[in-house]
PDB file of N, CA and C in Angstrom:
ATOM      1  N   UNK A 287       3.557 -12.518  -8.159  1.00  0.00           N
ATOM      2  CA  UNK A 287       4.033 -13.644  -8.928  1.00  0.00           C
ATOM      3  C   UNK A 287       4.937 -14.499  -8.042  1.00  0.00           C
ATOM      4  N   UNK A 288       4.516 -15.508  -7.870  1.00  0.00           N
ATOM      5  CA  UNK A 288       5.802 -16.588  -7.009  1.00  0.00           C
ATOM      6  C   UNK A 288       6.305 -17.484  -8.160  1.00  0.00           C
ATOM      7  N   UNK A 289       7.457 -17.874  -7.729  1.00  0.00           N
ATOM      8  CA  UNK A 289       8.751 -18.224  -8.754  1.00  0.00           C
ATOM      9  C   UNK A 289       9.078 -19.179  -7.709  1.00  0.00           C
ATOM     10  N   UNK A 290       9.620 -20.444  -8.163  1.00  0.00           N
ATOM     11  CA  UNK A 290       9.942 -21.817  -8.173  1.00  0.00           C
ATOM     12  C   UNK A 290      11.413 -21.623  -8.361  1.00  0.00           C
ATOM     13  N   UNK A 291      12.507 -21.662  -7.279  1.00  0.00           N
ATOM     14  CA  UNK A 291      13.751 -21.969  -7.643  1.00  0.00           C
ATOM     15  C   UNK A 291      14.569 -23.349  -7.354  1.00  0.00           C
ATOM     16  N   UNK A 292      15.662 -24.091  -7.729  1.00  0.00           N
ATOM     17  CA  UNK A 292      16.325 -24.769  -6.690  1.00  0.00           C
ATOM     18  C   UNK A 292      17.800 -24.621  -6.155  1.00  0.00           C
ATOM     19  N   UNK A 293      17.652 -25.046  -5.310  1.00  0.00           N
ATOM     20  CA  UNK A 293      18.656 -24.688  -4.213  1.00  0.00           C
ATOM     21  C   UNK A 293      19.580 -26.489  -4.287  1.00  0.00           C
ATOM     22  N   UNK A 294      20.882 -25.765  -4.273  1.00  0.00           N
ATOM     23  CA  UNK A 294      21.692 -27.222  -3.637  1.00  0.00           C
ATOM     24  C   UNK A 294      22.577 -26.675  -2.200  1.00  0.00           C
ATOM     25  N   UNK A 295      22.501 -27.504  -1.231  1.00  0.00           N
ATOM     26  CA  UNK A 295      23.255 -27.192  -0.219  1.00  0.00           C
ATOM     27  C   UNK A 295      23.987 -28.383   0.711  1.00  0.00           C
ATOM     28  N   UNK A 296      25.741 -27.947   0.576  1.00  0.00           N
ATOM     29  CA  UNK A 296      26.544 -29.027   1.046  1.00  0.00           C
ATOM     30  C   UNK A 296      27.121 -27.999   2.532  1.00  0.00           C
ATOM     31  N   UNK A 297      27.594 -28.966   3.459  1.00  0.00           N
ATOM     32  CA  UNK A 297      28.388 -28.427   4.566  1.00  0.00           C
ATOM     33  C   UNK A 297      30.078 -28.370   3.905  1.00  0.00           C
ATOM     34  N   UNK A 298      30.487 -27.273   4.639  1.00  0.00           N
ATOM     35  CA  UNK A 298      31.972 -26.273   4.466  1.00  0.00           C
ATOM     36  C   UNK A 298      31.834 -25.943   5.497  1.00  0.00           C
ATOM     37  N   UNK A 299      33.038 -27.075   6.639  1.00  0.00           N
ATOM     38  CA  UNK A 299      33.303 -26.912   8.068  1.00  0.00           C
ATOM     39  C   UNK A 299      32.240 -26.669   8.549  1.00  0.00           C
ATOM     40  N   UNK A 300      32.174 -25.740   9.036  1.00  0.00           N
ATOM     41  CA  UNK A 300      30.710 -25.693  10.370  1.00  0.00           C
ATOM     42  C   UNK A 300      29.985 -24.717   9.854  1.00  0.00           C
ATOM     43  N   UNK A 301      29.945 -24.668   8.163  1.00  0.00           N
ATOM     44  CA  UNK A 301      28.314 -24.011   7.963  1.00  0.00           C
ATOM     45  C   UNK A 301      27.806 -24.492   6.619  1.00  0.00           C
ATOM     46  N   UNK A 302      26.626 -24.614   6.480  1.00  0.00           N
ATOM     47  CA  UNK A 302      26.196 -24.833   5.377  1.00  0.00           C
ATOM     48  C   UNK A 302      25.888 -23.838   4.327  1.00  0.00           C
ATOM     49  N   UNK A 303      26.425 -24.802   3.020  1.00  0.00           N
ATOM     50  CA  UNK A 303      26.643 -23.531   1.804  1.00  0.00           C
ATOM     51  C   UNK A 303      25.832 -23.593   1.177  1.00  0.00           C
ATOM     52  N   UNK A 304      24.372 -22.522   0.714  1.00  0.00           N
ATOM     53  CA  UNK A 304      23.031 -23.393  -0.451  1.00  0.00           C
ATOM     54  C   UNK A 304      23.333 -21.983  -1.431  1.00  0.00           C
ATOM     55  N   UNK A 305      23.532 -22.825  -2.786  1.00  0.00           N
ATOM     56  CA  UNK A 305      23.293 -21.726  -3.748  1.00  0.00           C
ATOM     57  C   UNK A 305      21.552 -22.627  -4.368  1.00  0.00           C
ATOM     58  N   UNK A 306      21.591 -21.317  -5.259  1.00  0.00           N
ATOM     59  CA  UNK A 306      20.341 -20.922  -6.363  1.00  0.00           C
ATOM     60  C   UNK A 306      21.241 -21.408  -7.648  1.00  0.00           C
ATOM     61  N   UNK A 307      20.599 -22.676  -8.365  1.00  0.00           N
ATOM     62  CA  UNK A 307      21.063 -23.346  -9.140  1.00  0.00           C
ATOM     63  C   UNK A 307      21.060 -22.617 -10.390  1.00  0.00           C
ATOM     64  N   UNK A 308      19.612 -21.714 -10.973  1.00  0.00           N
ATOM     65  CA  UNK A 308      19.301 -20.526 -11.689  1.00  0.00           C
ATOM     66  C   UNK A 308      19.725 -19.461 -12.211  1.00  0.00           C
ATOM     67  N   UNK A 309      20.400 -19.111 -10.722  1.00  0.00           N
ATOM     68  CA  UNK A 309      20.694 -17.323 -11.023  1.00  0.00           C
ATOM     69  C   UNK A 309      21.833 -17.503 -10.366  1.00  0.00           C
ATOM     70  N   UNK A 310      22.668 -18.828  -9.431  1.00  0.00           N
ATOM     71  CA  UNK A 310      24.421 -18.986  -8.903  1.00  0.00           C
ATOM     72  C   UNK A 310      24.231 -17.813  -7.909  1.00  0.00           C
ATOM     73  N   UNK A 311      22.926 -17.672  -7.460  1.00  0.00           N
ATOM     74  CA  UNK A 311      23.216 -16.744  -5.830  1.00  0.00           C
ATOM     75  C   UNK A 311      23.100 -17.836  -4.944  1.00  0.00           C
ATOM     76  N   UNK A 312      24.512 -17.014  -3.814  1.00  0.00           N
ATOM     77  CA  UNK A 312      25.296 -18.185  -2.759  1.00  0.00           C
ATOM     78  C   UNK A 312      24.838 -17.593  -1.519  1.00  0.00           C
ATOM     79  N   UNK A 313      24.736 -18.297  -0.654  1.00  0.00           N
ATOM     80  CA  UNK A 313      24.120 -17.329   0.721  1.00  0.00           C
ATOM     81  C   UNK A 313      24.689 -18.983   1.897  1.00  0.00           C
ATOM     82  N   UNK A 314      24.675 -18.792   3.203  1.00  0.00           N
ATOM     83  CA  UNK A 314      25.018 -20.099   4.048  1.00  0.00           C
ATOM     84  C   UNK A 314      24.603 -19.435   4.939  1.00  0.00           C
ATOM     85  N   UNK A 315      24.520 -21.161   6.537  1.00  0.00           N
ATOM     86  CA  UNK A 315      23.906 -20.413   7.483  1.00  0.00           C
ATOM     87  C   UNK A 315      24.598 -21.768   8.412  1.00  0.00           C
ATOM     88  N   UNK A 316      24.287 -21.958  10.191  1.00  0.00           N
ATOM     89  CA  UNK A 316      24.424 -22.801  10.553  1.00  0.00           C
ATOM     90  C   UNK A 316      23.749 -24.077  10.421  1.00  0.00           C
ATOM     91  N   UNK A 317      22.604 -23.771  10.000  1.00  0.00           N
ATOM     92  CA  UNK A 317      22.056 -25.072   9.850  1.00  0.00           C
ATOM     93  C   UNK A 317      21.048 -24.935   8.226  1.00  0.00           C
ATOM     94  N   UNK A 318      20.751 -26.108   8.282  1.00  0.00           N
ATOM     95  CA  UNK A 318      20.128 -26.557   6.593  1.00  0.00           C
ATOM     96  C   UNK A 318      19.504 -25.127   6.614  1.00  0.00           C
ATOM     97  N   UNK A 319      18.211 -24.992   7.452  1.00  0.00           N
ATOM     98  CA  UNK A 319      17.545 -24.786   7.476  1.00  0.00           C
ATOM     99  C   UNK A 319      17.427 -23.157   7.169  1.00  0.00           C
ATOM    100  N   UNK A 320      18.974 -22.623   8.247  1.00  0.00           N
ATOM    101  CA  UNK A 320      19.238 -21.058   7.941  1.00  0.00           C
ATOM    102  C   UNK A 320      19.679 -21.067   6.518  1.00  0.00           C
ATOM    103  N   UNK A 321      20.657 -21.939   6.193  1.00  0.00           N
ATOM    104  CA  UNK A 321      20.958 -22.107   5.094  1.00  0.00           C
ATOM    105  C   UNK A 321      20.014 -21.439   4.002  1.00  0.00           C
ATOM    106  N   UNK A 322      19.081 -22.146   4.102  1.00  0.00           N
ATOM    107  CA  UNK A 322      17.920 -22.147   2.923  1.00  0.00           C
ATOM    108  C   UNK A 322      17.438 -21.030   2.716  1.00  0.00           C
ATOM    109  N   UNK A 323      16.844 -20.297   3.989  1.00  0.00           N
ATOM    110  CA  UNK A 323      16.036 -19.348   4.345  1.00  0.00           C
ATOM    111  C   UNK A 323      17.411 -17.662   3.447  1.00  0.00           C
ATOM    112  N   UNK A 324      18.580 -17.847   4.117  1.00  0.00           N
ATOM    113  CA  UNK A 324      18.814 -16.961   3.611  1.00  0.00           C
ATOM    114  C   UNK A 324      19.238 -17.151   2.610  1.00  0.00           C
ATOM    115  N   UNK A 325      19.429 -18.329   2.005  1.00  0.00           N
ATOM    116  CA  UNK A 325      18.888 -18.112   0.270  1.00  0.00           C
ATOM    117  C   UNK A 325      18.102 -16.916  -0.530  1.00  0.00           C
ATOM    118  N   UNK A 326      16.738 -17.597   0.378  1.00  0.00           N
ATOM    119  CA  UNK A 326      15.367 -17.408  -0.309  1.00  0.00           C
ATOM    120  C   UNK A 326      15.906 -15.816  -0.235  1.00  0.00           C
ATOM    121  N   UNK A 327      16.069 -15.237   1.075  1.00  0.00           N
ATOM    122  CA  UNK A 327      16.085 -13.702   0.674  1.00  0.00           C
ATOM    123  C   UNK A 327      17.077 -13.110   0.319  1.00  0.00           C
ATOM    124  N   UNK A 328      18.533 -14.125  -0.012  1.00  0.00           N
ATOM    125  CA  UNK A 328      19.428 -13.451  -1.001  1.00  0.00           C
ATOM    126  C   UNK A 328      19.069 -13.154  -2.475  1.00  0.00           C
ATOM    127  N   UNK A 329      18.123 -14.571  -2.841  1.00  0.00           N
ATOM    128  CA  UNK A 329      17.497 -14.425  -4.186  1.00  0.00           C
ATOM    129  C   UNK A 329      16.320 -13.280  -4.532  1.00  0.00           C
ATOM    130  N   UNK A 330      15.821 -12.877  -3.251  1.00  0.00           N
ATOM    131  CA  UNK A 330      14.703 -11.834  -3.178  1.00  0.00           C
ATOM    132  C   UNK A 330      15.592 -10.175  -3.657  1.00  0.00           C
ATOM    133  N   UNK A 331      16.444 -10.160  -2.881  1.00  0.00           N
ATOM    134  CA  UNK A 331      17.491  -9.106  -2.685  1.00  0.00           C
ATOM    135  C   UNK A 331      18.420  -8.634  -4.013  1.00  0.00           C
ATOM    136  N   UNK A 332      18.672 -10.177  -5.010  1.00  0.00           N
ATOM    137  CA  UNK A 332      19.310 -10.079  -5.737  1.00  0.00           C
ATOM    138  C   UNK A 332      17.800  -9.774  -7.289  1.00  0.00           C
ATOM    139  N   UNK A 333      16.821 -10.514  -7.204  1.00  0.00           N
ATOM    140  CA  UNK A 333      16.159  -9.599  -8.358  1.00  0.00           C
ATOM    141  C   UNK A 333      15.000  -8.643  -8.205  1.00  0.00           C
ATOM    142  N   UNK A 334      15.234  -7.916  -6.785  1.00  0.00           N
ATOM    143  CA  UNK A 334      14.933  -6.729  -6.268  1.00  0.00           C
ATOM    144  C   UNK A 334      15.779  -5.764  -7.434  1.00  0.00           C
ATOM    145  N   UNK A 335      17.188  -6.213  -6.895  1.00  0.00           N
ATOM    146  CA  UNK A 335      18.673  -5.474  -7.073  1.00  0.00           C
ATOM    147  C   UNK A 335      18.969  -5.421  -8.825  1.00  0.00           C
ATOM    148  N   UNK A 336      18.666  -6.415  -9.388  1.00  0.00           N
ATOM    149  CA  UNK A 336      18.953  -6.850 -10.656  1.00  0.00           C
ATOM    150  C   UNK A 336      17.747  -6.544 -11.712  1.00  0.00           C
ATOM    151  N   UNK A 337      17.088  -5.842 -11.338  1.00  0.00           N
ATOM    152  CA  UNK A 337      15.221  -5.715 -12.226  1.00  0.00           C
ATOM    153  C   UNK A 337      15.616  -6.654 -13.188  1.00  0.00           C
ATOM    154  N   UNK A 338      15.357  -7.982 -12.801  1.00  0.00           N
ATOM    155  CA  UNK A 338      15.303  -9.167 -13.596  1.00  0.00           C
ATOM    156  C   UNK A 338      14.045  -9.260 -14.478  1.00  0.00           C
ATOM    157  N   UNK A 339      13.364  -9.604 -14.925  1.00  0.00           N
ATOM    158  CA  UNK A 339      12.526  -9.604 -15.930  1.00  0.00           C
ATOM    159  C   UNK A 339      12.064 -10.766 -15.845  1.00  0.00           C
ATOM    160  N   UNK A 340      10.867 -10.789 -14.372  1.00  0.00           N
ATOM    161  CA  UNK A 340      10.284 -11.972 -13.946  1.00  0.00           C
ATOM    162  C   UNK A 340       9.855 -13.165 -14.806  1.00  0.00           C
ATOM    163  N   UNK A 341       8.723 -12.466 -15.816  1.00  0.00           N
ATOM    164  CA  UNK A 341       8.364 -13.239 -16.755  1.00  0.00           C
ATOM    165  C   UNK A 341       9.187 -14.160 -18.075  1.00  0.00           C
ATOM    166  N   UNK A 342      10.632 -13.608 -17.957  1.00  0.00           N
ATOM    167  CA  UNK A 342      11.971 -14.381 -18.401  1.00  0.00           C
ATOM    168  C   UNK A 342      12.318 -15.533 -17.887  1.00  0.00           C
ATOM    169  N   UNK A 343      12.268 -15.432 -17.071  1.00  0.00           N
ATOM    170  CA  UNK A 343      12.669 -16.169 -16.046  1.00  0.00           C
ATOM    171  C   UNK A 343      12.068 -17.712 -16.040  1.00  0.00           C
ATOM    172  N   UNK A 344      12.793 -18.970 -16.224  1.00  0.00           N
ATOM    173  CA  UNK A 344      12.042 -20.538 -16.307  1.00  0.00           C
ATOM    174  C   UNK A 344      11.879 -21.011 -15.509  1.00  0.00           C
ATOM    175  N   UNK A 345      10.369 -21.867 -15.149  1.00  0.00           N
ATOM    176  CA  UNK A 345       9.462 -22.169 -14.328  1.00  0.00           C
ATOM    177  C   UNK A 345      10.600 -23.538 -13.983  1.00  0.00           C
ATOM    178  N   UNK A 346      10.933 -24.087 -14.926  1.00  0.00           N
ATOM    179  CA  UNK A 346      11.894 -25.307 -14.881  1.00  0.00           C
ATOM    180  C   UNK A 346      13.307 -25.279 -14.869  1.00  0.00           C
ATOM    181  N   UNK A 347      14.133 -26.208 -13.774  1.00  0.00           N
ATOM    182  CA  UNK A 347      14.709 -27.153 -13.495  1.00  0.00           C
ATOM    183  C   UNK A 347      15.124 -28.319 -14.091  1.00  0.00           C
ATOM    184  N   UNK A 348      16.052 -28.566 -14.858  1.00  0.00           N
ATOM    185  CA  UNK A 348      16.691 -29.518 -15.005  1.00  0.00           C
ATOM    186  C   UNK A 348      17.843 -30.515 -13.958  1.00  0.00           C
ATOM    187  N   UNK A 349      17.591 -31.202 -13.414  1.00  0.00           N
ATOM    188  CA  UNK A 349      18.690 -31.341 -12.603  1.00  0.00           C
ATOM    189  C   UNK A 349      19.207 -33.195 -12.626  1.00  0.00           C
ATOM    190  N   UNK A 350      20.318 -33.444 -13.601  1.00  0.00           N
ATOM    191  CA  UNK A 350      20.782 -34.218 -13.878  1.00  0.00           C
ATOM    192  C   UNK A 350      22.207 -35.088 -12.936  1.00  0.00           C
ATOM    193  N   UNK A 351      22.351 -36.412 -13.356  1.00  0.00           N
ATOM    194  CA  UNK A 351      23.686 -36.986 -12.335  1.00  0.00           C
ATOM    195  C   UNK A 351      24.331 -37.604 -13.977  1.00  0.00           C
ATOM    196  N   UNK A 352      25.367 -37.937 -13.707  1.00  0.00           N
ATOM    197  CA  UNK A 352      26.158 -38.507 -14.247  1.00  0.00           C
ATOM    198  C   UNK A 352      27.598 -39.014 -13.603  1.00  0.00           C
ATOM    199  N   UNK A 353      28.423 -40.135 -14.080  1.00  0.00           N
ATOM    200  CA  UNK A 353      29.275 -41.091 -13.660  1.00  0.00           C
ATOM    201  C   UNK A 353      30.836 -41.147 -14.277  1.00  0.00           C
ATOM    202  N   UNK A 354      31.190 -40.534 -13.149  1.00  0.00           N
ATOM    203  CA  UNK A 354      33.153 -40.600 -13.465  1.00  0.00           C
ATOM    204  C   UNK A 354      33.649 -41.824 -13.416  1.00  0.00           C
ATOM    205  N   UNK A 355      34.486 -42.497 -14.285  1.00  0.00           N
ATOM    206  CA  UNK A 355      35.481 -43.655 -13.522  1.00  0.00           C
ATOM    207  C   UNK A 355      36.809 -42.687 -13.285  1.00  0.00           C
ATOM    208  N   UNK A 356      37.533 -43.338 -12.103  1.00  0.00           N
ATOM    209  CA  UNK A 356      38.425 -43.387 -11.503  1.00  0.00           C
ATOM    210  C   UNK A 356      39.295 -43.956 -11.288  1.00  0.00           C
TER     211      UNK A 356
END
């Protein structure tokens, strides 16, 4: 079964931070790219770890902006 997650990832000093928007697993790396990757297998690791209940689990993403004044 492959599963569709998303990831947001900002720089914190000299590494980049990507969580799993889904399940709030945090993982970073030096670049985007490690970043991402050890995401993917923190999220592997974590519903290895967690016998998550794949088929629970939503295919969808919501991912919204909204506007502060200041």
């Amino acid at each position: 079964m492959s599963l569709k997650f998303t990831s947001t990832i900002k720089k914190e000093g000299k590494y980049f931070v990507a969580t799993c928007v889904e399940l709030g697993v945090v993982s970073q790396g030096k670049t985007l790219d490690e970043a991402n990757n050890n995401l993917k297998e923190a999220v592997e690791l974590y519903l290895e770890d967690t016998k998550v209940n794949k088929s629970q689990l939503s295919q969808y993403s919501y991912i919204s902006t909204f506007e502060v004044t200041v």
